[in-house]
Short mmCIF file of C-alpha atoms and ligand atoms in Angstrom, two decimals:
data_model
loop_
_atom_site.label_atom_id
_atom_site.label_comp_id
_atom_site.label_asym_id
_atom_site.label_seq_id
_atom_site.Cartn_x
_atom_site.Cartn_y
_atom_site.Cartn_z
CA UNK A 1 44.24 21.05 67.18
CA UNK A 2 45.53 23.55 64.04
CA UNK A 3 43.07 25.16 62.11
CA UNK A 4 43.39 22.56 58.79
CA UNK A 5 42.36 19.51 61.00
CA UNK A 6 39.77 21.50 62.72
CA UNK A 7 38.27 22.29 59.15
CA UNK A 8 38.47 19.07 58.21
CA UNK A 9 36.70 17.66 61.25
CA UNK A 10 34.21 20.04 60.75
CA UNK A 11 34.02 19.11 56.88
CA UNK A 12 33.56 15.68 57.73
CA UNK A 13 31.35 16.27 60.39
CA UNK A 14 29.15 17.49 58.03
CA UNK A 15 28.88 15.39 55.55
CA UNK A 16 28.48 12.52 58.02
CA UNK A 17 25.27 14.07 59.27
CA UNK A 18 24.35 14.71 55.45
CA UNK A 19 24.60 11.65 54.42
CA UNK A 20 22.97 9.91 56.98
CA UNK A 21 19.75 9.04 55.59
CA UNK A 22 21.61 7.79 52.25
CA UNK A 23 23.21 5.38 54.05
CA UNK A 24 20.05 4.79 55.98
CA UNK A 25 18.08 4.34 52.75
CA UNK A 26 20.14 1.55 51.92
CA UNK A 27 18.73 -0.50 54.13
CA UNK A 28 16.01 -2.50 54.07
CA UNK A 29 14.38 1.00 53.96
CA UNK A 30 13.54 1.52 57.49
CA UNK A 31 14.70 4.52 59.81
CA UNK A 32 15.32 4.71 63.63
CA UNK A 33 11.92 5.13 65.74
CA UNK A 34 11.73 7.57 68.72
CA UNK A 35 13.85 5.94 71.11
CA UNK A 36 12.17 3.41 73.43
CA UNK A 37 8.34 3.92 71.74
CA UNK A 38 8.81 -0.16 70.53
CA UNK A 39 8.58 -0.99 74.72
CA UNK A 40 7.85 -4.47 73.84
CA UNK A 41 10.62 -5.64 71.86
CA UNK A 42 14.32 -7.62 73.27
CA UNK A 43 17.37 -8.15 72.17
CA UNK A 44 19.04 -11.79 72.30
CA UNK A 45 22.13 -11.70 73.09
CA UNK A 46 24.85 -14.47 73.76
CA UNK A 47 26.82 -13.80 77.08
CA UNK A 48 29.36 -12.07 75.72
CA UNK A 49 26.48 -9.03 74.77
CA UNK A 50 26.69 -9.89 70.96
CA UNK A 51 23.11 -9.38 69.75
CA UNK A 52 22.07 -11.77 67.12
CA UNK A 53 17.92 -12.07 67.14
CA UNK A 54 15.09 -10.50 68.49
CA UNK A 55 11.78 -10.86 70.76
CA UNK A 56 9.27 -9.70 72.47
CA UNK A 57 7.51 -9.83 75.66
CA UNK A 58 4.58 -11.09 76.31
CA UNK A 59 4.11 -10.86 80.36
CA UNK A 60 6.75 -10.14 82.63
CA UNK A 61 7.90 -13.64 82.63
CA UNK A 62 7.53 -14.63 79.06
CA UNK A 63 9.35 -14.08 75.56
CA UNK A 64 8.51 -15.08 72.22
CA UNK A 65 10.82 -15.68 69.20
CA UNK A 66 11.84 -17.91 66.59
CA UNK A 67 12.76 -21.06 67.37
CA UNK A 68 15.96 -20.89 64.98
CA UNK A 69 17.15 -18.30 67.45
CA UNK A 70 17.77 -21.33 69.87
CA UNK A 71 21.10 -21.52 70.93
CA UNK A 72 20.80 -22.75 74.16
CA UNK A 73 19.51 -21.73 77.36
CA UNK A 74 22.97 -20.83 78.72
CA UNK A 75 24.43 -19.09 75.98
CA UNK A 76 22.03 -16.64 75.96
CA UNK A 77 20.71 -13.30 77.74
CA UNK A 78 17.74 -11.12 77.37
CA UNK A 79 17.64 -7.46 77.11
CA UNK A 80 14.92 -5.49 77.50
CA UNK A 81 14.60 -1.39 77.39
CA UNK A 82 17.03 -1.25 75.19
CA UNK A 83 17.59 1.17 71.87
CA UNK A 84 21.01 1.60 70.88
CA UNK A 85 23.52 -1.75 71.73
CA UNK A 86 26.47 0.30 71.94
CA UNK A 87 25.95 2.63 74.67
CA UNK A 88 24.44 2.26 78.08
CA UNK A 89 21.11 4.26 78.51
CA UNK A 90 20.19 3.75 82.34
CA UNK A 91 16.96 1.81 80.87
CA UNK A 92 17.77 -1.23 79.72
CA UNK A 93 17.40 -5.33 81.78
CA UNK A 94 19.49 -7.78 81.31
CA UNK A 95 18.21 -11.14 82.64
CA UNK A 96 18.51 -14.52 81.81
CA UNK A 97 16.81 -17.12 80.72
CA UNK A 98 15.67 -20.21 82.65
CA UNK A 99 14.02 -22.22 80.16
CA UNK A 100 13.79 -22.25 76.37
CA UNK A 101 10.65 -23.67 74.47
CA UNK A 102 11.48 -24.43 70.86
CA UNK A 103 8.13 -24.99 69.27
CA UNK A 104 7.93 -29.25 69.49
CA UNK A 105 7.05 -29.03 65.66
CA UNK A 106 9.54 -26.72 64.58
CA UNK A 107 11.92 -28.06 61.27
CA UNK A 108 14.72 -26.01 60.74
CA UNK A 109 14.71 -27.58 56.77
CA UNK A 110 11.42 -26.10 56.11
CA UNK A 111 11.36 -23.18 58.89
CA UNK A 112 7.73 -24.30 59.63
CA UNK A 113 6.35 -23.69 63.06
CA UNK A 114 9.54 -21.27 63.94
CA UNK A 115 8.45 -20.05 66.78
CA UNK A 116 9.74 -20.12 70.25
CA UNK A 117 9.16 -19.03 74.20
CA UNK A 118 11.55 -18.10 76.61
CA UNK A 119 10.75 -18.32 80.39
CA UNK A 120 13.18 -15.59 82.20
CA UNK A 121 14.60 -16.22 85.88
CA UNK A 122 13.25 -13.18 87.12
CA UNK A 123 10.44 -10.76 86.19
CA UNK A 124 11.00 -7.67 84.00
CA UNK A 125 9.78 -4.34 85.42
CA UNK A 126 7.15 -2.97 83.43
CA UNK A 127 7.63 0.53 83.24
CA UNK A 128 7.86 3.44 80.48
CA UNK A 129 10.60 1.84 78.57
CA UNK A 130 9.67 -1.96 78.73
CA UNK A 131 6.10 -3.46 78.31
CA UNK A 132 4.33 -5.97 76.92
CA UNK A 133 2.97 -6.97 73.51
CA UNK A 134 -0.66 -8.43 72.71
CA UNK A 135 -1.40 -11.39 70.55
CA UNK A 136 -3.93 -12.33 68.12
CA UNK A 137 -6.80 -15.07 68.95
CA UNK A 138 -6.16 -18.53 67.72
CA UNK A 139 -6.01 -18.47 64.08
CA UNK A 140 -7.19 -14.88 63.51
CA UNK A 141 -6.31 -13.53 60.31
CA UNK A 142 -4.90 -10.64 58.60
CA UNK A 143 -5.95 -9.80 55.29
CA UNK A 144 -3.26 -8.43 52.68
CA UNK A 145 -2.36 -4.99 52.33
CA UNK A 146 -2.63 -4.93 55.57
CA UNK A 147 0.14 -2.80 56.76
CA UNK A 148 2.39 -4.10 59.28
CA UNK A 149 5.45 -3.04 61.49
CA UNK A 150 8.30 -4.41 61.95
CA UNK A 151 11.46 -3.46 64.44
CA UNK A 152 14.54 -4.91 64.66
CA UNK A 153 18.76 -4.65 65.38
CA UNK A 154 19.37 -6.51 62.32
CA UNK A 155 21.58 -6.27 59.17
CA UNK A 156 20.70 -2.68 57.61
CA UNK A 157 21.87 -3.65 54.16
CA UNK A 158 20.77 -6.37 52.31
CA UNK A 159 25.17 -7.55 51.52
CA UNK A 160 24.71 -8.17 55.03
CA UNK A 161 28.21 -7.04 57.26
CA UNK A 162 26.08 -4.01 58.80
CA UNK A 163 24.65 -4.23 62.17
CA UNK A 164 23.05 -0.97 63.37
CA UNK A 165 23.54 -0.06 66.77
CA UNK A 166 20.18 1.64 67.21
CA UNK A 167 16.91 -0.03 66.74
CA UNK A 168 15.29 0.07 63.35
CA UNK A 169 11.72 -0.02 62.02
CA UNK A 170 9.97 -0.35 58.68
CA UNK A 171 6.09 -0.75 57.61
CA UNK A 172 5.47 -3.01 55.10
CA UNK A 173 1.82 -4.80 53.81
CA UNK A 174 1.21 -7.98 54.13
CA UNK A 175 1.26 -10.18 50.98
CA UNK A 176 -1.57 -12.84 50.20
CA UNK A 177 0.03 -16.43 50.78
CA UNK A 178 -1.01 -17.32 47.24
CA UNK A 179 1.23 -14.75 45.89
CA UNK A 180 4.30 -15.51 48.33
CA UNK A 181 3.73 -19.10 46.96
CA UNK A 182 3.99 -18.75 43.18
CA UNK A 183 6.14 -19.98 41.06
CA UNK A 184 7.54 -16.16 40.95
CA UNK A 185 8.10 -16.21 44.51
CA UNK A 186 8.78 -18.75 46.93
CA UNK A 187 7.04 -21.93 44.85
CA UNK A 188 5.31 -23.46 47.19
CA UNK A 189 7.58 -23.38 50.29
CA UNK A 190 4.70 -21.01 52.73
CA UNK A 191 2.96 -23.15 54.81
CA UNK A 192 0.04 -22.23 56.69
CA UNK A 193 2.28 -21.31 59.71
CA UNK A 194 3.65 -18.38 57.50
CA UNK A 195 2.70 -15.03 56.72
CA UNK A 196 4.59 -12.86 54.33
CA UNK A 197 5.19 -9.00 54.03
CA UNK A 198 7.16 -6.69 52.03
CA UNK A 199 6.60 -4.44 48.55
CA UNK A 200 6.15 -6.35 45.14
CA UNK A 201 9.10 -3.45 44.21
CA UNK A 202 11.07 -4.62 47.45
CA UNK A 203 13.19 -2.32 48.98
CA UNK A 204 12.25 -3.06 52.64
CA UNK A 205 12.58 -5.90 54.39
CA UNK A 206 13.67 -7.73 57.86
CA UNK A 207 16.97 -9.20 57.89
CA UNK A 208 19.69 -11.36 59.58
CA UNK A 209 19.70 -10.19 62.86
CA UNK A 210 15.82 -9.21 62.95
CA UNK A 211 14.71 -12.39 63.43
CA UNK A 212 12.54 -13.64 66.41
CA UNK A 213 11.52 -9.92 66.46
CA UNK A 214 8.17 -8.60 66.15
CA UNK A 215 5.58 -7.72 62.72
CA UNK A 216 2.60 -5.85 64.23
CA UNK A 217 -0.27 -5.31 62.87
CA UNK A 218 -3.37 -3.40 64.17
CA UNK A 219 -1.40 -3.33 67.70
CA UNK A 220 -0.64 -7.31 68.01
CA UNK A 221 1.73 -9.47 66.92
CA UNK A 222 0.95 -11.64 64.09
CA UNK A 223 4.36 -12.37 63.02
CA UNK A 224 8.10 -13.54 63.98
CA UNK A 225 10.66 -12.65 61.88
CA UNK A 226 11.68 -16.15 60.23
CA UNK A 227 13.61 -16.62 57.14
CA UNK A 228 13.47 -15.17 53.04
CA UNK A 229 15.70 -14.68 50.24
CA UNK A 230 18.51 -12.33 51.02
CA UNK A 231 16.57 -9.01 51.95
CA UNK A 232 14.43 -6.73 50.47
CA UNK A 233 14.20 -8.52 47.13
CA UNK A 234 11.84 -7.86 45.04
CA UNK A 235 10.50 -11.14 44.11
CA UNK A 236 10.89 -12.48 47.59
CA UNK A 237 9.23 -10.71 50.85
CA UNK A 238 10.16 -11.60 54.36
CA UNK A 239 8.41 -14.62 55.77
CA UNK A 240 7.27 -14.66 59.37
CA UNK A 241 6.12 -17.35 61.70
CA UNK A 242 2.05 -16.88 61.90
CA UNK A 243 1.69 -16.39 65.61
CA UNK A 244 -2.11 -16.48 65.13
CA UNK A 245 -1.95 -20.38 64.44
CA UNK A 246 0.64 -20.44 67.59
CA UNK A 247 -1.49 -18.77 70.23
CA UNK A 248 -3.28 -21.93 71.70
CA UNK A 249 0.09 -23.44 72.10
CA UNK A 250 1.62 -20.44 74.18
CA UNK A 251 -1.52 -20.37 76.18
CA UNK A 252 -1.02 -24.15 77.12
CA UNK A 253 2.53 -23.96 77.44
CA UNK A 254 3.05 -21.51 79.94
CA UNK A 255 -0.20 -22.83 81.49
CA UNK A 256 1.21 -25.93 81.83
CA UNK A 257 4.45 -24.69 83.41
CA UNK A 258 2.29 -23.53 86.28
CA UNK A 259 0.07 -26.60 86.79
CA UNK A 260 1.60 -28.78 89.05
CA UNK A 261 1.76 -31.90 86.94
CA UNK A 262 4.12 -29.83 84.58
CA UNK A 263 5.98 -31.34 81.88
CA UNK A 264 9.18 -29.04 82.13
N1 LIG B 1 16.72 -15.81 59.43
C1 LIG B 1 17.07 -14.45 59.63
C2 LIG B 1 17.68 -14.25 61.00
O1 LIG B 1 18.10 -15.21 61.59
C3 LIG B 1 15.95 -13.52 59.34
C4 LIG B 1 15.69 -13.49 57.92
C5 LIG B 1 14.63 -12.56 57.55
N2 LIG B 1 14.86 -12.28 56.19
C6 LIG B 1 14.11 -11.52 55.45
N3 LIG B 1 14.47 -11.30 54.24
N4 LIG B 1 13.01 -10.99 55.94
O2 LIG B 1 17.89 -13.16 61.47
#
């Protein structure tokens, strides 16, 4: 290479590396977490390794995520360990799915009871990259302001056409369901299933891509990513699927694939 190109590579090495976190910020403000400290989270992929929602585990055998992420049992495949999509890391599972559960309830007009479990074919190893996430007791709550994580592979701007290839994470509070439901906000459209979380200012958010994937708060998972209003909009916060009012059910389900007279 001459001397001018090497300059310029240089140049332009430079100011990718500069501008990193400007493009970063663009997002629905969040920023890359040490690699592999979110153990519990997967990516959904369709055969063909295009990621399009997330989940997490909840034992070796067991994912949860939003039931809109259903596309069928064999379209899909389940990584775990994973941090950036693009490159191989040595840490990551791939395994498939055996069985999907769509929540029986779930109604993709109104997104209520969006919530989802996958059964896998084979176990996941639990080791230092890949572990499991806790839930919250049947119909525990979380109060707002609250402040919440969530993590995700999704859209990094809120125009959309952006997937990240790293994992992303951003904290945001929880917002009181009276607020989400105002006339300002979403009018009326939160059920009791829902929880909502993001800045009255906006500026962070979940987004296509994220959802299925995880909001914890106080080290359990009381939301799935679910739907909103674009991303990161001020007058609309993300809306998750309240897992708290969905813990009986995944108790009973995957209790019920075990018992003999299973319904599966
Ligand atoms: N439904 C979206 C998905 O399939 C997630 C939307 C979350 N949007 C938001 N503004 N928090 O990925």
């Amino acid at each position: 290479m001459d001397l001018p190109s090497l300059l310029i590579c240089i140049l332009l090495e430079v100011v990718a590396v500069k501008c990193q976190h400007i493009v970063q910020e663009r997002i629905v403000g969040g920023y890359a977490p040490v690699p592999h400290s979110i153990k519990y989270i997967v990516s959904i992929q369709t055969r063909d390794r295009q990621h399009f929602c997330g989940g997490f585990l909840i034992n070796k055998y067991w994912i949860v995520s939003a039931a809109h992420c259903n596309i069928g049992v064999h379209k899909m495949l389940i990584v775990a360990g994973d941090y950036s999509l693009t490159i191989y890391e040595g840490t990551e599972q791939e395994i498939l799915p055996h069985l999907v559960v769509p929540h029986p309830a779930y109604n993709s007009t109104t997104n209520n009871s969006d919530i989802m479990l996958i059964k896998l074919r084979a176990p996941i190893y639990l080791n230092s990259y890949v572990s499991i996430a806790l839930l919250p007791r049947q119909d525990a709550t979380i109060s707002e302001g609250r402040v919440c994580r969530v993590s995700g592979w999704g859209y990094t701007s809120p125009s959309g056409s952006q997937i990240p290839s790293t994992l992303r994470t951003v904290k945001l509070p929880i917002i009181s369901s009276g607020k989400c439901n105002s006339s300002e906000s979403f009018n009326g459209s939160i059920t009791e299933n829902m929880l909502c979380a993001g800045y009255s200012i906006g500026g962070k958010d979940a987004c296509q891509g994220d959802s299925g994937g995880p909001l914890v708060c106080d080290g359990r998972v009381y939301g799935v990513v679910s739907w909103g209003r674009g991303c990161a909009d001020a007058q609309f916060p993300g809306v998750y699927t309240a897992v708290s009012k969905f813990r009986r059910w995944i108790d009973n389900t995957i209790f019920s694939y075990y018992s003999r007279c299973n319904k599966f």
